[in-house]
């Protein structure tokens, strides 16, 4: 984990002096470059100094579990409903009743008990080879399990939390039995054993290894904006398709945050979360990582517009429910031998 060069980093790392009155301390699973400028702007506007430590989601959650009530952290920022649910189940969050937060977010993008709130959103969609697949051939996630895609799908492993949440959304929509049939069909249709990240799946499409893949939108957007002409050329060979637009909508997930149970600076923590859903902050969050704002009416970047279909129809199942179904999704993956 990397301490960010903001005020109070020393305090977060264990200095004995108590925190000053106007401070807020953040543990974040987002890279510091993706959040630090916003935190600096928050300090300029409010006078509240921010301490920041970044690391992996699992490392941040484990650290908080170990620190317990002695933790100096006030806010946890992490990615995916499954990890937010894990933090919730570990008793790390406290409820926040905030009109500003409640009004800024659609119900499915925040916890039903007000324990965490979405900050930015991504969609998990179908990438396809422009050379070998016509857009008219694509329709839904469910259709990818059909025999016509035999040997044509690239996708990440079952230990990837993005795939776990996607499968959890299918459990929510259809029940365990149908979701398991779908997962088994995807395994049968794989062009190769699961490997690599979402960028690797896009590269495999361009290389002719497979014809369709399942990826998060921002990976493709990053490739479109790459300084490497070769990477941009790969992206140009691939299109994106937003599934289930005639039905429940495309699966979405969030980067989210909550105020920690033992937050020493609770009021300042709430002020920070409220700031992160303001129009100014939403424009930054959406632009810097090529994600979608959780607040309606915010413009996305030109690059994100190139992804197509904006605004698109979202699956409105509660992300809290997706988190609850994570364990079931993992069991299904094991039963169908999705490695």
Tab-separated table of N, CA and C in Angstrom, residues 117-271:
chain	number	residue	atom	x	y	z
A	117	UNK	N	-22.360	4.054	-0.327
A	117	UNK	CA	-22.942	4.819	-1.429
A	117	UNK	C	-22.023	4.727	-2.645
A	118	UNK	N	-22.619	4.539	-3.828
A	118	UNK	CA	-21.835	4.521	-5.053
A	118	UNK	C	-21.252	5.894	-5.351
A	119	UNK	N	-20.042	5.887	-5.913
A	119	UNK	CA	-19.374	7.138	-6.299
A	119	UNK	C	-19.196	7.243	-7.812
A	120	UNK	N	-18.934	6.122	-8.470
A	120	UNK	CA	-18.822	6.085	-9.924
A	120	UNK	C	-19.256	4.701	-10.377
A	121	UNK	N	-19.600	4.581	-11.637
A	121	UNK	CA	-20.256	3.364	-12.124
A	121	UNK	C	-19.589	2.869	-13.395
A	122	UNK	N	-19.559	1.554	-13.540
A	122	UNK	CA	-19.104	0.914	-14.772
A	122	UNK	C	-20.118	-0.131	-15.203
A	123	UNK	N	-20.111	-0.444	-16.490
A	123	UNK	CA	-20.981	-1.502	-16.998
A	123	UNK	C	-20.111	-2.673	-17.449
A	124	UNK	N	-20.624	-3.884	-17.264
A	124	UNK	CA	-19.938	-5.089	-17.765
A	124	UNK	C	-20.684	-5.508	-19.024
A	125	UNK	N	-19.994	-5.438	-20.153
A	125	UNK	CA	-20.660	-5.538	-21.454
A	125	UNK	C	-19.980	-6.599	-22.316
A	126	UNK	N	-20.485	-6.756	-23.517
A	126	UNK	CA	-19.931	-7.720	-24.479
A	126	UNK	C	-19.044	-6.972	-25.479
A	127	UNK	N	-17.785	-7.364	-25.538
A	127	UNK	CA	-16.888	-6.874	-26.584
A	127	UNK	C	-16.904	-7.897	-27.719
A	128	UNK	N	-16.789	-7.418	-28.970
A	128	UNK	CA	-16.866	-8.347	-30.093
A	128	UNK	C	-15.912	-7.933	-31.205
A	129	UNK	N	-15.505	-8.910	-31.988
A	129	UNK	CA	-14.666	-8.660	-33.157
A	129	UNK	C	-15.506	-8.029	-34.259
A	130	UNK	N	-15.104	-6.842	-34.693
A	130	UNK	CA	-15.841	-6.191	-35.778
A	130	UNK	C	-15.742	-6.989	-37.078
A	131	UNK	N	-14.688	-7.798	-37.205
A	131	UNK	CA	-14.455	-8.556	-38.438
A	131	UNK	C	-15.313	-9.806	-38.511
A	132	UNK	N	-15.535	-10.463	-37.354
A	132	UNK	CA	-16.162	-11.781	-37.374
A	132	UNK	C	-17.565	-11.837	-36.779
A	133	UNK	N	-18.013	-10.733	-36.177
A	133	UNK	CA	-19.324	-10.728	-35.529
A	133	UNK	C	-20.093	-9.486	-35.966
A	134	UNK	N	-21.334	-9.686	-36.355
A	134	UNK	CA	-22.225	-8.577	-36.638
A	134	UNK	C	-22.942	-8.172	-35.347
A	135	UNK	N	-23.094	-6.875	-35.153
A	135	UNK	CA	-23.778	-6.391	-33.957
A	135	UNK	C	-25.173	-7.014	-33.821
A	136	UNK	N	-25.818	-7.283	-34.940
A	136	UNK	CA	-27.172	-7.852	-34.919
A	136	UNK	C	-27.201	-9.267	-34.352
A	137	UNK	N	-26.051	-9.922	-34.263
A	137	UNK	CA	-25.986	-11.265	-33.690
A	137	UNK	C	-26.057	-11.250	-32.165
A	138	UNK	N	-25.853	-10.100	-31.556
A	138	UNK	CA	-25.759	-9.997	-30.104
A	138	UNK	C	-27.075	-9.514	-29.518
A	139	UNK	N	-27.359	-9.961	-28.283
A	139	UNK	CA	-28.613	-9.553	-27.648
A	139	UNK	C	-28.488	-9.470	-26.126
A	140	UNK	N	-28.219	-10.591	-25.477
A	140	UNK	CA	-28.243	-10.654	-24.015
A	140	UNK	C	-27.050	-11.438	-23.488
A	141	UNK	N	-26.805	-11.298	-22.182
A	141	UNK	CA	-25.814	-12.159	-21.526
A	141	UNK	C	-26.238	-13.613	-21.671
A	142	UNK	N	-27.527	-13.847	-21.471
A	142	UNK	CA	-28.039	-15.218	-21.493
A	142	UNK	C	-27.741	-15.907	-22.818
A	143	UNK	N	-27.821	-15.150	-23.923
A	143	UNK	CA	-27.628	-15.745	-25.249
A	143	UNK	C	-26.202	-16.226	-25.478
A	144	UNK	N	-25.243	-15.746	-24.702
A	144	UNK	CA	-23.852	-16.185	-24.871
A	144	UNK	C	-23.669	-17.662	-24.511
A	145	UNK	N	-24.628	-18.227	-23.796
A	145	UNK	CA	-24.542	-19.645	-23.444
A	145	UNK	C	-25.100	-20.547	-24.538
A	146	UNK	N	-25.599	-19.969	-25.625
A	146	UNK	CA	-26.165	-20.772	-26.707
A	146	UNK	C	-25.066	-21.453	-27.526
A	147	UNK	N	-25.383	-22.585	-28.175
A	147	UNK	CA	-24.375	-23.353	-28.918
A	147	UNK	C	-23.688	-22.570	-30.032
A	148	UNK	N	-24.306	-21.543	-30.590
A	148	UNK	CA	-23.683	-20.798	-31.690
A	148	UNK	C	-22.365	-20.153	-31.284
A	149	UNK	N	-22.149	-19.970	-29.964
A	149	UNK	CA	-20.909	-19.345	-29.488
A	149	UNK	C	-19.887	-20.367	-29.024
A	150	UNK	N	-20.091	-21.628	-29.390
A	150	UNK	CA	-19.159	-22.690	-28.997
A	150	UNK	C	-17.742	-22.370	-29.472
A	151	UNK	N	-16.792	-22.337	-28.526
A	151	UNK	CA	-15.394	-22.076	-28.855
A	151	UNK	C	-15.105	-20.646	-29.248
A	152	UNK	N	-15.984	-19.703	-28.894
A	152	UNK	CA	-15.832	-18.329	-29.400
A	152	UNK	C	-15.753	-17.269	-28.303
A	153	UNK	N	-15.767	-17.681	-27.026
A	153	UNK	CA	-15.838	-16.712	-25.926
A	153	UNK	C	-14.529	-16.651	-25.149
A	154	UNK	N	-14.064	-15.436	-24.876
A	154	UNK	CA	-12.971	-15.198	-23.929
A	154	UNK	C	-13.544	-14.492	-22.700
A	155	UNK	N	-13.108	-14.920	-21.520
A	155	UNK	CA	-13.610	-14.313	-20.280
A	155	UNK	C	-12.633	-14.625	-19.155
A	156	UNK	N	-12.666	-13.785	-18.136
A	156	UNK	CA	-11.753	-13.950	-17.014
A	156	UNK	C	-12.150	-15.128	-16.126
A	157	UNK	N	-11.304	-15.404	-15.143
A	157	UNK	CA	-11.498	-16.554	-14.274
A	157	UNK	C	-12.631	-16.318	-13.280
A	158	UNK	N	-13.003	-17.374	-12.592
A	158	UNK	CA	-14.106	-17.299	-11.636
A	158	UNK	C	-13.717	-16.583	-10.358
A	159	UNK	N	-12.431	-16.399	-10.101
A	159	UNK	CA	-12.051	-15.666	-8.893
A	159	UNK	C	-12.064	-14.156	-9.111
A	160	UNK	N	-12.399	-13.723	-10.311
A	160	UNK	CA	-12.531	-12.304	-10.597
A	160	UNK	C	-13.855	-11.785	-10.046
A	161	UNK	N	-13.786	-10.752	-9.210
A	161	UNK	CA	-14.993	-10.272	-8.534
A	161	UNK	C	-16.001	-9.694	-9.519
A	162	UNK	N	-15.540	-9.175	-10.662
A	162	UNK	CA	-16.474	-8.626	-11.649
A	162	UNK	C	-17.333	-9.729	-12.244
A	163	UNK	N	-16.734	-10.896	-12.507
A	163	UNK	CA	-17.519	-12.024	-13.005
A	163	UNK	C	-18.442	-12.579	-11.921
A	164	UNK	N	-17.965	-12.576	-10.684
A	164	UNK	CA	-18.813	-13.048	-9.592
A	164	UNK	C	-20.072	-12.191	-9.476
A	165	UNK	N	-19.912	-10.878	-9.598
A	165	UNK	CA	-21.074	-9.991	-9.496
A	165	UNK	C	-21.997	-10.142	-10.697
A	166	UNK	N	-21.422	-10.349	-11.882
A	166	UNK	CA	-22.263	-10.589	-13.054
A	166	UNK	C	-23.104	-11.843	-12.858
A	167	UNK	N	-22.481	-12.932	-12.396
A	167	UNK	CA	-23.233	-14.159	-12.167
A	167	UNK	C	-24.266	-13.954	-11.061
A	168	UNK	N	-23.920	-13.191	-10.039
A	168	UNK	CA	-24.886	-12.898	-8.976
A	168	UNK	C	-26.111	-12.169	-9.538
A	169	UNK	N	-25.885	-11.304	-10.528
A	169	UNK	CA	-27.028	-10.600	-11.138
A	169	UNK	C	-27.930	-11.573	-11.883
A	170	UNK	N	-27.345	-12.612	-12.462
A	170	UNK	CA	-28.148	-13.630	-13.143
A	170	UNK	C	-28.915	-14.484	-12.140
A	171	UNK	N	-28.305	-14.747	-10.985
A	171	UNK	CA	-29.033	-15.446	-9.924
A	171	UNK	C	-30.217	-14.604	-9.479
A	172	UNK	N	-29.998	-13.305	-9.320
A	172	UNK	CA	-31.085	-12.414	-8.901
A	172	UNK	C	-32.214	-12.383	-9.927
A	173	UNK	N	-31.844	-12.449	-11.205
A	173	UNK	CA	-32.844	-12.356	-12.270
A	173	UNK	C	-33.583	-13.656	-12.518
A	174	UNK	N	-32.882	-14.796	-12.397
A	174	UNK	CA	-33.455	-16.066	-12.865
A	174	UNK	C	-33.466	-17.180	-11.836
A	175	UNK	N	-32.793	-17.006	-10.722
A	175	UNK	CA	-32.683	-18.080	-9.751
A	175	UNK	C	-31.424	-18.900	-9.957
A	176	UNK	N	-31.102	-19.728	-8.970
A	176	UNK	CA	-29.837	-20.467	-8.960
A	176	UNK	C	-29.747	-21.457	-10.116
A	177	UNK	N	-30.812	-22.200	-10.382
A	177	UNK	CA	-30.757	-23.260	-11.388
A	177	UNK	C	-30.461	-22.706	-12.779
A	178	UNK	N	-31.171	-21.675	-13.184
A	178	UNK	CA	-30.939	-21.106	-14.507
A	178	UNK	C	-29.579	-20.419	-14.593
A	179	UNK	N	-29.174	-19.772	-13.513
A	179	UNK	CA	-27.863	-19.133	-13.510
A	179	UNK	C	-26.756	-20.166	-13.642
A	180	UNK	N	-26.944	-21.323	-13.011
A	180	UNK	CA	-25.945	-22.389	-13.122
A	180	UNK	C	-25.916	-22.947	-14.548
A	181	UNK	N	-27.066	-23.100	-15.174
A	181	UNK	CA	-27.107	-23.544	-16.570
A	181	UNK	C	-26.349	-22.556	-17.464
A	182	UNK	N	-26.542	-21.276	-17.201
A	182	UNK	CA	-25.834	-20.254	-17.984
A	182	UNK	C	-24.328	-20.376	-17.796
A	183	UNK	N	-23.883	-20.481	-16.565
A	183	UNK	CA	-22.450	-20.573	-16.298
A	183	UNK	C	-21.850	-21.811	-16.952
A	184	UNK	N	-22.587	-22.920	-16.924
A	184	UNK	CA	-22.092	-24.151	-17.563
A	184	UNK	C	-22.001	-23.950	-19.077
A	185	UNK	N	-22.969	-23.251	-19.645
A	185	UNK	CA	-22.930	-22.983	-21.080
A	185	UNK	C	-21.757	-22.102	-21.464
A	186	UNK	N	-21.420	-21.123	-20.639
A	186	UNK	CA	-20.259	-20.274	-20.925
A	186	UNK	C	-18.974	-21.092	-20.893
A	187	UNK	N	-18.846	-21.965	-19.907
A	187	UNK	CA	-17.652	-22.825	-19.836
A	187	UNK	C	-17.524	-23.659	-21.109
A	188	UNK	N	-18.623	-24.200	-21.563
A	188	UNK	CA	-18.602	-25.023	-22.782
A	188	UNK	C	-18.249	-24.197	-24.018
A	189	UNK	N	-18.544	-22.898	-23.997
A	189	UNK	CA	-18.319	-22.039	-25.161
A	189	UNK	C	-16.987	-21.300	-25.140
A	190	UNK	N	-16.182	-21.515	-24.090
A	190	UNK	CA	-14.917	-20.790	-23.984
A	190	UNK	C	-13.952	-21.179	-25.099
A	191	UNK	N	-13.279	-20.172	-25.656
A	191	UNK	CA	-12.280	-20.416	-26.686
A	191	UNK	C	-10.961	-20.871	-26.090
A	192	UNK	N	-10.747	-20.584	-24.806
A	192	UNK	CA	-9.523	-20.958	-24.108
A	192	UNK	C	-9.828	-20.943	-22.618
A	193	UNK	N	-8.997	-21.569	-21.779
A	193	UNK	CA	-9.206	-21.474	-20.335
A	193	UNK	C	-9.111	-20.018	-19.892
A	194	UNK	N	-9.888	-19.625	-18.899
A	194	UNK	CA	-9.847	-18.235	-18.434
A	194	UNK	C	-8.439	-17.821	-18.025
A	195	UNK	N	-8.052	-16.625	-18.451
A	195	UNK	CA	-6.719	-16.115	-18.125
A	195	UNK	C	-6.680	-14.616	-18.360
A	196	UNK	N	-5.844	-13.940	-17.582
A	196	UNK	CA	-5.617	-12.523	-17.785
A	196	UNK	C	-6.761	-11.646	-17.304
A	197	UNK	N	-6.595	-10.344	-17.549
A	197	UNK	CA	-7.596	-9.363	-17.175
A	197	UNK	C	-8.468	-8.978	-18.345
A	198	UNK	N	-9.275	-7.944	-18.162
A	198	UNK	CA	-10.192	-7.541	-19.220
A	198	UNK	C	-9.456	-7.052	-20.465
A	199	UNK	N	-8.344	-6.351	-20.275
A	199	UNK	CA	-7.566	-5.901	-21.433
A	199	UNK	C	-7.066	-7.089	-22.240
A	200	UNK	N	-6.674	-8.153	-21.553
A	200	UNK	CA	-6.211	-9.362	-22.247
A	200	UNK	C	-7.317	-9.986	-23.085
A	201	UNK	N	-8.549	-9.897	-22.620
A	201	UNK	CA	-9.657	-10.459	-23.402
A	201	UNK	C	-9.851	-9.654	-24.684
A	202	UNK	N	-9.719	-8.335	-24.589
A	202	UNK	CA	-9.861	-7.488	-25.777
A	202	UNK	C	-8.737	-7.774	-26.766
A	203	UNK	N	-7.536	-7.934	-26.265
A	203	UNK	CA	-6.395	-8.256	-27.138
A	203	UNK	C	-6.586	-9.614	-27.803
A	204	UNK	N	-7.183	-10.561	-27.083
A	204	UNK	CA	-7.440	-11.881	-27.665
A	204	UNK	C	-8.458	-11.796	-28.797
A	205	UNK	N	-9.433	-10.903	-28.677
A	205	UNK	CA	-10.382	-10.689	-29.765
A	205	UNK	C	-9.658	-10.229	-31.025
A	206	UNK	N	-8.801	-9.226	-30.854
A	206	UNK	CA	-8.083	-8.676	-32.004
A	206	UNK	C	-7.137	-9.699	-32.618
A	207	UNK	N	-6.628	-10.613	-31.785
A	207	UNK	CA	-5.699	-11.639	-32.271
A	207	UNK	C	-6.404	-12.823	-32.908
A	208	UNK	N	-7.736	-12.845	-32.875
A	208	UNK	CA	-8.479	-13.933	-33.501
A	208	UNK	C	-8.641	-15.154	-32.631
A	209	UNK	N	-8.295	-15.061	-31.352
A	209	UNK	CA	-8.423	-16.202	-30.454
A	209	UNK	C	-9.884	-16.490	-30.136
A	210	UNK	N	-10.680	-15.438	-30.070
A	210	UNK	CA	-12.102	-15.579	-29.782
A	210	UNK	C	-12.858	-14.501	-30.543
A	211	UNK	N	-14.165	-14.587	-30.506
A	211	UNK	CA	-15.002	-13.637	-31.251
A	211	UNK	C	-15.757	-12.665	-30.353
A	212	UNK	N	-16.043	-13.087	-29.120
A	212	UNK	CA	-16.708	-12.210	-28.158
A	212	UNK	C	-16.038	-12.366	-26.800
A	213	UNK	N	-16.170	-11.341	-25.966
A	213	UNK	CA	-15.606	-11.367	-24.619
A	213	UNK	C	-16.504	-10.535	-23.717
A	214	UNK	N	-16.341	-10.719	-22.423
A	214	UNK	CA	-17.104	-9.943	-21.444
A	214	UNK	C	-16.121	-9.073	-20.672
A	215	UNK	N	-16.339	-7.751	-20.709
A	215	UNK	CA	-15.366	-6.815	-20.136
A	215	UNK	C	-16.080	-5.629	-19.480
A	216	UNK	N	-15.372	-4.958	-18.582
A	216	UNK	CA	-15.849	-3.686	-18.047
A	216	UNK	C	-15.553	-2.576	-19.047
A	217	UNK	N	-16.453	-1.635	-19.137
A	217	UNK	CA	-16.356	-0.589	-20.154
A	217	UNK	C	-15.072	0.221	-20.077
A	218	UNK	N	-14.584	0.517	-18.875
A	218	UNK	CA	-13.463	1.447	-18.766
A	218	UNK	C	-12.149	0.863	-19.284
A	219	UNK	N	-12.024	-0.461	-19.316
A	219	UNK	CA	-10.801	-1.054	-19.877
A	219	UNK	C	-10.675	-0.722	-21.361
A	220	UNK	N	-11.782	-0.827	-22.050
A	220	UNK	CA	-11.784	-0.508	-23.478
A	220	UNK	C	-11.532	0.981	-23.698
A	221	UNK	N	-12.141	1.821	-22.858
A	221	UNK	CA	-11.938	3.262	-22.986
A	221	UNK	C	-10.479	3.639	-22.788
A	222	UNK	N	-9.814	2.995	-21.837
A	222	UNK	CA	-8.386	3.265	-21.617
A	222	UNK	C	-7.575	2.948	-22.869
A	223	UNK	N	-7.944	1.862	-23.547
A	223	UNK	CA	-7.218	1.492	-24.755
A	223	UNK	C	-7.434	2.524	-25.859
A	224	UNK	N	-8.634	3.057	-25.953
A	224	UNK	CA	-8.908	4.081	-26.959
A	224	UNK	C	-8.061	5.327	-26.754
A	225	UNK	N	-7.707	5.610	-25.495
A	225	UNK	CA	-6.938	6.811	-25.169
A	225	UNK	C	-5.453	6.527	-24.956
A	226	UNK	N	-5.013	5.332	-25.242
A	226	UNK	CA	-3.621	4.969	-25.006
A	226	UNK	C	-2.659	5.816	-25.843
A	227	UNK	N	-1.476	6.074	-25.296
A	227	UNK	CA	-0.415	6.751	-26.046
A	227	UNK	C	0.252	5.822	-27.053
A	228	UNK	N	-0.025	4.536	-26.941
A	228	UNK	CA	0.583	3.528	-27.812
A	228	UNK	C	-0.318	3.306	-29.031
A	229	UNK	N	0.141	3.635	-30.224
A	229	UNK	CA	-0.687	3.436	-31.420
A	229	UNK	C	-1.120	1.978	-31.606
A	230	UNK	N	-0.270	1.045	-31.181
A	230	UNK	CA	-0.611	-0.365	-31.303
A	230	UNK	C	-1.805	-0.748	-30.450
A	231	UNK	N	-1.866	-0.176	-29.238
A	231	UNK	CA	-2.997	-0.445	-28.351
A	231	UNK	C	-4.276	0.148	-28.939
A	232	UNK	N	-4.176	1.364	-29.462
A	232	UNK	CA	-5.358	1.981	-30.078
A	232	UNK	C	-5.814	1.186	-31.293
A	233	UNK	N	-4.874	0.634	-32.042
A	233	UNK	CA	-5.232	-0.170	-33.211
A	233	UNK	C	-5.993	-1.430	-32.799
A	234	UNK	N	-5.583	-2.041	-31.686
A	234	UNK	CA	-6.308	-3.203	-31.169
A	234	UNK	C	-7.740	-2.814	-30.821
A	235	UNK	N	-7.894	-1.683	-30.122
A	235	UNK	CA	-9.234	-1.235	-29.734
A	235	UNK	C	-10.111	-0.968	-30.957
A	236	UNK	N	-9.525	-0.465	-32.017
A	236	UNK	CA	-10.292	-0.147	-33.221
A	236	UNK	C	-10.870	-1.392	-33.884
A	237	UNK	N	-10.278	-2.550	-33.624
A	237	UNK	CA	-10.772	-3.795	-34.210
A	237	UNK	C	-11.939	-4.390	-33.428
A	238	UNK	N	-12.245	-3.776	-32.286
A	238	UNK	CA	-13.225	-4.334	-31.352
A	238	UNK	C	-14.377	-3.351	-31.156
A	239	UNK	N	-15.582	-3.863	-31.067
A	239	UNK	CA	-16.747	-3.056	-30.730
A	239	UNK	C	-17.299	-3.457	-29.379
A	240	UNK	N	-18.136	-2.597	-28.793
A	240	UNK	CA	-18.804	-2.906	-27.533
A	240	UNK	C	-20.310	-2.995	-27.758
A	241	UNK	N	-20.929	-3.927	-27.057
A	241	UNK	CA	-22.377	-4.107	-27.138
A	241	UNK	C	-22.953	-4.119	-25.719
A	242	UNK	N	-23.973	-3.303	-25.486
A	242	UNK	CA	-24.626	-3.252	-24.184
A	242	UNK	C	-25.792	-4.242	-24.184
A	243	UNK	N	-25.670	-5.327	-23.406
A	243	UNK	CA	-26.674	-6.390	-23.468
A	243	UNK	C	-27.981	-6.022	-22.769
A	244	UNK	N	-29.010	-6.802	-23.058
A	244	UNK	CA	-30.286	-6.801	-22.340
A	244	UNK	C	-30.975	-5.439	-22.367
A	245	UNK	N	-30.780	-4.693	-23.455
A	245	UNK	CA	-31.407	-3.375	-23.532
A	245	UNK	C	-32.910	-3.460	-23.790
A	246	UNK	N	-33.382	-4.581	-24.237
A	246	UNK	CA	-34.820	-4.775	-24.400
A	246	UNK	C	-35.438	-5.493	-23.208
A	247	UNK	N	-34.611	-5.714	-22.181
A	247	UNK	CA	-35.093	-6.403	-20.990
A	247	UNK	C	-34.702	-5.656	-19.736
A	248	UNK	N	-34.007	-6.339	-18.826
A	248	UNK	CA	-33.721	-5.732	-17.522
A	248	UNK	C	-32.595	-4.704	-17.579
A	249	UNK	N	-31.777	-4.721	-18.633
A	249	UNK	CA	-30.685	-3.764	-18.754
A	249	UNK	C	-29.330	-4.387	-18.489
A	250	UNK	N	-28.283	-3.644	-18.817
A	250	UNK	CA	-26.910	-4.115	-18.651
A	250	UNK	C	-26.507	-4.107	-17.175
A	251	UNK	N	-25.707	-5.089	-16.810
A	251	UNK	CA	-25.198	-5.184	-15.437
A	251	UNK	C	-24.238	-4.040	-15.156
A	252	UNK	N	-24.452	-3.337	-14.044
A	252	UNK	CA	-23.572	-2.254	-13.628
A	252	UNK	C	-23.053	-2.532	-12.227
A	253	UNK	N	-21.928	-1.905	-11.911
A	253	UNK	CA	-21.357	-1.993	-10.580
A	253	UNK	C	-20.717	-0.659	-10.254
A	254	UNK	N	-20.199	-0.515	-9.052
A	254	UNK	CA	-19.745	0.798	-8.611
A	254	UNK	C	-18.407	0.735	-7.888
A	255	UNK	N	-17.736	1.866	-7.863
A	255	UNK	CA	-16.821	2.196	-6.791
A	255	UNK	C	-17.672	2.870	-5.730
A	256	UNK	N	-17.566	2.421	-4.494
A	256	UNK	CA	-18.421	2.958	-3.443
A	256	UNK	C	-17.635	3.281	-2.190
A	257	UNK	N	-18.276	3.990	-1.275
A	257	UNK	CA	-17.622	4.403	-0.041
A	257	UNK	C	-18.618	4.410	1.105
A	258	UNK	N	-18.096	4.225	2.308
A	258	UNK	CA	-18.908	4.308	3.506
A	258	UNK	C	-18.125	4.921	4.643
A	259	UNK	N	-18.853	5.435	5.619
A	259	UNK	CA	-18.241	5.964	6.837
A	259	UNK	C	-18.017	4.792	7.793
A	260	UNK	N	-16.820	4.716	8.343
A	260	UNK	CA	-16.452	3.560	9.153
A	260	UNK	C	-17.061	3.622	10.546
A	261	UNK	N	-17.306	2.446	11.106
A	261	UNK	CA	-18.004	2.328	12.388
A	261	UNK	C	-17.315	3.118	13.496
A	262	UNK	N	-15.990	3.116	13.504
A	262	UNK	CA	-15.251	3.781	14.577
A	262	UNK	C	-14.588	5.069	14.091
A	263	UNK	N	-15.188	5.702	13.085
A	263	UNK	CA	-14.601	6.916	12.512
A	263	UNK	C	-14.385	7.985	13.587
A	264	UNK	N	-13.131	8.450	13.766
A	264	UNK	CA	-12.881	9.515	14.745
A	264	UNK	C	-13.438	10.862	14.303
A	265	UNK	N	-13.634	11.034	13.003
A	265	UNK	CA	-14.065	12.321	12.458
A	265	UNK	C	-15.328	12.122	11.611
A	266	UNK	N	-16.386	11.646	12.255
A	266	UNK	CA	-17.568	11.227	11.520
A	266	UNK	C	-18.183	12.360	10.698
A	267	UNK	N	-18.367	13.511	11.282
A	267	UNK	CA	-19.030	14.601	10.571
A	267	UNK	C	-18.256	15.004	9.325
A	268	UNK	N	-16.931	15.050	9.439
A	268	UNK	CA	-16.115	15.387	8.279
A	268	UNK	C	-16.167	14.288	7.223
A	269	UNK	N	-16.287	13.036	7.679
A	269	UNK	CA	-16.410	11.917	6.749
A	269	UNK	C	-17.698	12.039	5.935
A	270	UNK	N	-18.790	12.389	6.596
A	270	UNK	CA	-20.056	12.570	5.891
A	270	UNK	C	-19.937	13.719	4.890
A	271	UNK	N	-19.296	14.801	5.301
A	271	UNK	CA	-19.114	15.937	4.386
A	271	UNK	C	-18.318	15.516	3.153
